[in-house]
Amino acid sequence: MLLPECHADDPFAKTSSIHHVIRRIGHQTLSTTIKYKKPPFKPGPWDLAHATFYEGGSGTFGGACGYEDVEKLGYGLNTAAVSATLFNNGQKCGACFEIKCIDSPEWCKPGQPSLIVTATDHCPPNYNLPSDNGGWCNEPRVHFDLAKPAYLQIAEEKGGIVPVTYRRVPCQKNGGIRFKITGNPYFNLVQVTNVGGAGDVISVQVKGDDKLKWTTMKRNWGQEWQTDAVLVGEGLTFRVRTSDGKSSTAWHAIPKNWQFGQSFESRKNFRGSLE
């Protein structure tokens, strides 16, 4: 007979990827640990929205998420400012979407090319205008205000606003998760970027190699995470959790002689499948 320590009536109800079970064979009791590997993040269902574009450059397309230069950070110019319904107070920063222009033969590019963008900014609502005539990012609308170079890959500039179909897709990244610390010895901000898989970080913990125990950080804005714990003089390990419930621990990602303003790349990242 095989009985888990928790959820005996439903062995798979526990959300953790590690299950401890007790196996009784005759008069002997054996304790076993079973690891369940979570599947890679996969594309979600298609849905409908609209897209516009805005002017700017690599230094302005990541403002509300804290990405000071989207090209230097590896996001390129295939980026989008998303309406509040998607933005979710910054939680969706770093999430990736596949977008296609539809139902507008005059303005959609021939062949319905597919565009994958990263959410790097917030498209604020304008309640002085109706949602169907200028207030494109008013809640509860789902809207993508694309960086102009991205928009021009799927639609003609004169189109202005076009209907699109979209879905969440895994973020495909080169290298590991990156961490940048700014602030001062009494207030630390950690920017988390280049996150693969689901892409959007929902929690960050930090641990030092000396005195600092595991400490949960708070979202300051976008993907900037804060703590007033003393990090100076500690080598740092980070545990990052994304919206699909997966965690990645970047052990010893930052050496103890780090300085404010420096960036470090870990050796680990999340993966995803486009199938």
Short mmCIF file of C-alpha atoms in Angstrom, two decimals:
data_model
loop_
_atom_site.label_atom_id
_atom_site.label_comp_id
_atom_site.label_asym_id
_atom_site.label_seq_id
_atom_site.Cartn_x
_atom_site.Cartn_y
_atom_site.Cartn_z
CA MET A 1 0.00 0.00 0.00
CA LEU A 2 1.32 3.44 -0.95
CA LEU A 3 0.25 6.43 1.14
CA PRO A 4 1.56 9.98 0.83
CA GLU A 5 2.20 11.87 4.04
CA CYS A 6 -0.19 14.60 2.80
CA HIS A 7 -3.34 14.38 0.68
CA ALA A 8 -3.80 10.66 1.17
CA ASP A 9 -7.10 10.87 -0.70
CA ASP A 10 -5.47 12.53 -3.72
CA PRO A 11 -1.76 11.71 -4.13
CA PHE A 12 -1.33 14.34 -6.83
CA ALA A 13 -3.12 17.25 -5.12
CA LYS A 14 0.03 18.58 -3.52
CA THR A 15 1.48 21.43 -5.59
CA SER A 16 5.07 20.78 -4.63
CA SER A 17 7.23 18.97 -7.15
CA ILE A 18 8.57 16.72 -4.35
CA HIS A 19 6.38 14.14 -2.59
CA HIS A 20 7.32 12.07 0.44
CA VAL A 21 5.60 8.71 0.58
CA ILE A 22 5.58 5.81 2.98
CA ARG A 23 5.70 2.32 1.50
CA ARG A 24 4.74 -0.53 3.79
CA ILE A 25 5.94 -3.97 2.73
CA GLY A 26 5.07 -6.63 5.21
CA HIS A 27 6.28 -5.47 8.62
CA GLN A 28 8.81 -3.01 7.16
CA THR A 29 8.20 0.67 6.57
CA LEU A 30 10.27 2.43 3.93
CA SER A 31 10.32 6.18 3.37
CA THR A 32 10.67 7.30 -0.24
CA THR A 33 10.95 10.65 -1.94
CA ILE A 34 9.35 10.93 -5.39
CA LYS A 35 10.15 13.94 -7.55
CA TYR A 36 7.62 15.09 -10.11
CA LYS A 37 9.18 17.22 -12.83
CA LYS A 38 6.87 20.01 -13.93
CA PRO A 39 6.39 20.27 -17.69
CA PRO A 40 7.90 23.21 -19.58
CA PHE A 41 5.80 26.32 -20.01
CA LYS A 42 3.69 25.94 -23.16
CA PRO A 43 1.65 28.33 -25.29
CA GLY A 44 -1.80 29.30 -24.07
CA PRO A 45 -5.05 29.61 -26.05
CA TRP A 46 -5.56 32.23 -28.75
CA ASP A 47 -7.70 35.26 -27.91
CA LEU A 48 -8.68 38.57 -29.52
CA ALA A 49 -7.35 42.08 -28.90
CA HIS A 50 -6.17 45.19 -30.77
CA ALA A 51 -2.74 46.69 -31.37
CA THR A 52 -1.40 50.18 -31.96
CA PHE A 53 2.19 51.48 -31.93
CA TYR A 54 4.19 54.15 -30.16
CA GLU A 55 7.40 55.94 -31.01
CA GLY A 56 10.54 55.72 -28.93
CA GLY A 57 13.80 53.86 -28.62
CA SER A 58 15.54 51.13 -26.65
CA GLY A 59 15.83 53.45 -23.67
CA THR A 60 12.12 54.26 -23.50
CA PHE A 61 10.34 51.01 -24.35
CA GLY A 62 10.82 49.48 -20.89
CA GLY A 63 9.91 52.30 -18.53
CA ALA A 64 7.12 50.88 -16.38
CA CYS A 65 8.94 47.57 -15.93
CA GLY A 66 12.28 49.07 -14.93
CA TYR A 67 14.08 47.95 -18.08
CA GLU A 68 16.33 50.94 -18.73
CA ASP A 69 17.49 49.71 -22.16
CA VAL A 70 15.56 46.84 -23.73
CA GLU A 71 18.22 46.13 -26.36
CA LYS A 72 21.12 45.96 -23.90
CA LEU A 73 19.04 43.71 -21.66
CA GLY A 74 18.42 41.29 -24.53
CA TYR A 75 14.74 42.00 -25.24
CA GLY A 76 15.39 43.75 -28.54
CA LEU A 77 12.74 46.04 -30.00
CA ASN A 78 10.02 43.38 -30.24
CA THR A 79 8.37 44.81 -27.16
CA ALA A 80 4.93 45.98 -26.09
CA ALA A 81 3.27 48.28 -23.60
CA VAL A 82 0.24 46.32 -22.43
CA SER A 83 -3.05 47.56 -21.01
CA ALA A 84 -3.71 47.36 -17.28
CA THR A 85 -5.77 44.20 -17.73
CA LEU A 86 -2.59 42.40 -18.82
CA PHE A 87 -0.03 44.52 -16.96
CA ASN A 88 -1.47 43.55 -13.56
CA ASN A 89 0.51 46.13 -11.57
CA GLY A 90 3.77 45.03 -13.16
CA GLN A 91 3.46 41.29 -12.68
CA LYS A 92 3.33 40.61 -16.42
CA CYS A 93 6.62 42.43 -17.07
CA GLY A 94 8.79 39.94 -18.93
CA ALA A 95 5.92 37.77 -20.21
CA CYS A 96 5.97 36.89 -23.91
CA PHE A 97 3.11 36.97 -26.40
CA GLU A 98 2.64 35.81 -29.97
CA ILE A 99 0.58 38.27 -32.03
CA LYS A 100 -0.95 38.13 -35.52
CA CYS A 101 -2.78 40.88 -37.37
CA ILE A 102 -6.21 39.65 -38.54
CA ASP A 103 -9.44 40.74 -40.24
CA SER A 104 -7.93 43.84 -41.82
CA PRO A 105 -6.75 43.02 -45.37
CA GLU A 106 -6.02 46.68 -46.06
CA TRP A 107 -3.58 47.08 -43.17
CA CYS A 108 -2.34 43.60 -42.15
CA LYS A 109 0.92 42.54 -43.78
CA PRO A 110 0.47 39.78 -46.40
CA GLY A 111 0.79 36.21 -45.18
CA GLN A 112 -0.27 37.04 -41.61
CA PRO A 113 3.25 37.00 -40.16
CA SER A 114 3.63 36.01 -36.53
CA LEU A 115 5.30 38.36 -34.06
CA ILE A 116 6.60 37.44 -30.61
CA VAL A 117 6.92 40.36 -28.20
CA THR A 118 7.87 40.82 -24.57
CA ALA A 119 5.74 42.92 -22.23
CA THR A 120 8.16 45.65 -21.12
CA ASP A 121 5.90 48.65 -20.48
CA HIS A 122 2.43 49.76 -19.38
CA CYS A 123 -0.12 51.36 -21.68
CA PRO A 124 -2.08 53.63 -19.29
CA PRO A 125 -5.81 54.13 -19.64
CA ASN A 126 -7.33 57.39 -20.87
CA TYR A 127 -10.83 57.55 -19.47
CA ASN A 128 -11.41 60.94 -21.09
CA LEU A 129 -11.84 59.03 -24.34
CA PRO A 130 -14.20 56.15 -25.11
CA SER A 131 -12.66 52.70 -25.14
CA ASP A 132 -13.47 52.25 -28.83
CA ASN A 133 -12.20 55.64 -29.93
CA GLY A 134 -8.85 56.59 -28.44
CA GLY A 135 -9.08 55.04 -24.99
CA TRP A 136 -7.62 51.84 -26.34
CA CYS A 137 -5.98 50.82 -23.07
CA ASN A 138 -8.98 51.48 -20.85
CA GLU A 139 -9.98 48.55 -18.68
CA PRO A 140 -11.17 45.91 -19.26
CA ARG A 141 -9.75 46.01 -22.80
CA VAL A 142 -6.79 43.83 -23.69
CA HIS A 143 -4.52 45.97 -25.82
CA PHE A 144 -0.96 45.91 -27.13
CA ASP A 145 0.74 49.24 -27.80
CA LEU A 146 3.69 47.89 -29.75
CA ALA A 147 7.08 49.46 -30.21
CA LYS A 148 6.88 50.86 -33.73
CA PRO A 149 9.55 48.53 -35.19
CA ALA A 150 7.52 45.56 -33.92
CA TYR A 151 4.19 46.88 -35.20
CA LEU A 152 5.58 47.38 -38.68
CA GLN A 153 6.34 43.66 -38.91
CA ILE A 154 2.64 42.77 -38.88
CA ALA A 155 0.79 45.88 -40.10
CA GLU A 156 1.07 49.03 -42.19
CA GLU A 157 1.81 52.26 -40.35
CA LYS A 158 -1.28 53.97 -41.77
CA GLY A 159 -3.47 51.32 -40.18
CA GLY A 160 -3.02 52.95 -36.79
CA ILE A 161 -5.01 50.40 -34.85
CA VAL A 162 -5.55 46.84 -36.07
CA PRO A 163 -7.37 43.77 -34.74
CA VAL A 164 -5.06 40.99 -33.60
CA THR A 165 -5.15 37.51 -32.19
CA TYR A 166 -2.67 36.73 -29.41
CA ARG A 167 -1.55 34.04 -26.99
CA ARG A 168 0.97 33.63 -24.19
CA VAL A 169 4.09 31.79 -25.28
CA PRO A 170 7.26 30.74 -23.47
CA CYS A 171 10.13 33.20 -23.50
CA GLN A 172 13.20 31.79 -25.23
CA LYS A 173 16.34 33.28 -23.67
CA ASN A 174 20.07 32.92 -24.14
CA GLY A 175 22.10 32.53 -20.98
CA GLY A 176 20.95 32.67 -17.39
CA ILE A 177 18.72 34.91 -15.30
CA ARG A 178 20.37 38.29 -14.67
CA PHE A 179 20.45 40.32 -11.49
CA LYS A 180 21.41 43.97 -11.02
CA ILE A 181 21.61 45.62 -7.59
CA THR A 182 21.08 49.35 -7.12
CA GLY A 183 20.22 51.50 -4.10
CA ASN A 184 22.31 51.89 -0.96
CA PRO A 185 23.37 49.76 2.04
CA TYR A 186 20.02 50.39 3.73
CA PHE A 187 17.72 49.99 0.74
CA ASN A 188 18.46 47.46 -1.99
CA LEU A 189 16.74 47.19 -5.35
CA VAL A 190 17.34 44.05 -7.39
CA GLN A 191 16.36 44.08 -11.05
CA VAL A 192 15.56 40.60 -12.43
CA THR A 193 15.82 40.21 -16.21
CA ASN A 194 16.36 37.67 -19.02
CA VAL A 195 13.89 35.24 -17.49
CA GLY A 196 12.92 32.31 -19.70
CA GLY A 197 9.85 30.08 -19.61
CA ALA A 198 6.82 31.96 -18.30
CA GLY A 199 9.01 35.08 -18.14
CA ASP A 200 7.00 36.95 -15.51
CA VAL A 201 8.42 36.79 -11.99
CA ILE A 202 5.97 36.67 -9.08
CA SER A 203 8.39 36.29 -6.15
CA VAL A 204 12.08 36.66 -5.34
CA GLN A 205 14.01 35.48 -2.29
CA VAL A 206 17.61 36.26 -1.43
CA LYS A 207 20.11 34.48 0.82
CA GLY A 208 23.63 35.42 1.81
CA ASP A 209 26.59 33.11 2.26
CA ASP A 210 27.24 34.40 5.78
CA LYS A 211 24.64 36.03 8.04
CA LEU A 212 21.66 36.62 5.78
CA LYS A 213 19.05 33.86 5.90
CA TRP A 214 16.43 33.35 3.20
CA THR A 215 14.58 36.67 2.91
CA THR A 216 11.50 37.38 0.80
CA MET A 217 11.79 40.54 -1.27
CA LYS A 218 8.89 42.87 -2.16
CA ARG A 219 7.99 44.09 -5.61
CA ASN A 220 8.87 47.77 -5.79
CA TRP A 221 7.70 48.29 -9.38
CA GLY A 222 7.85 46.27 -12.57
CA GLN A 223 10.62 43.72 -12.10
CA GLU A 224 12.46 45.73 -9.45
CA TRP A 225 12.48 43.91 -6.11
CA GLN A 226 13.38 45.55 -2.80
CA THR A 227 14.63 44.66 0.65
CA ASP A 228 16.10 46.61 3.54
CA ALA A 229 18.09 43.57 4.67
CA VAL A 230 21.86 44.03 4.74
CA LEU A 231 23.24 42.58 1.52
CA VAL A 232 26.59 44.38 1.43
CA GLY A 233 29.52 42.05 2.07
CA GLU A 234 27.51 38.91 1.34
CA GLY A 235 27.77 36.58 -1.60
CA LEU A 236 24.18 36.25 -2.77
CA THR A 237 21.90 33.45 -3.90
CA PHE A 238 18.47 34.18 -5.39
CA ARG A 239 15.36 32.03 -5.70
CA VAL A 240 13.03 33.19 -8.47
CA ARG A 241 9.45 31.98 -8.96
CA THR A 242 7.45 32.58 -12.13
CA SER A 243 3.68 32.71 -12.67
CA ASP A 244 3.46 29.03 -13.63
CA GLY A 245 4.67 28.07 -10.16
CA LYS A 246 8.18 27.02 -11.14
CA SER A 247 11.21 28.07 -9.11
CA SER A 248 14.85 28.43 -10.04
CA THR A 249 17.60 28.88 -7.46
CA ALA A 250 20.63 30.80 -8.69
CA TRP A 251 23.20 29.61 -6.18
CA HIS A 252 26.08 32.03 -5.53
CA ALA A 253 24.97 34.23 -8.43
CA ILE A 254 26.70 37.30 -7.01
CA PRO A 255 30.15 37.30 -5.34
CA LYS A 256 30.63 38.96 -1.97
CA ASN A 257 32.71 41.82 -3.41
CA TRP A 258 29.85 43.12 -5.59
CA GLN A 259 29.20 46.82 -5.99
CA PHE A 260 25.97 48.77 -6.51
CA GLY A 261 25.18 49.16 -10.20
CA GLN A 262 26.83 45.91 -11.27
CA SER A 263 24.96 43.19 -13.17
CA PHE A 264 25.52 39.45 -12.85
CA GLU A 265 24.28 36.51 -14.89
CA SER A 266 23.46 33.21 -13.20
CA ARG A 267 24.02 29.79 -14.71
CA LYS A 268 20.35 28.78 -14.61
CA ASN A 269 17.17 29.74 -16.41
CA PHE A 270 13.67 28.47 -17.11
CA ARG A 271 12.84 26.69 -20.34
CA GLY A 272 9.72 26.54 -22.45
CA SER A 273 8.27 24.63 -25.37
CA LEU A 274 6.63 26.24 -28.40
CA GLU A 275 4.89 22.99 -29.31
#
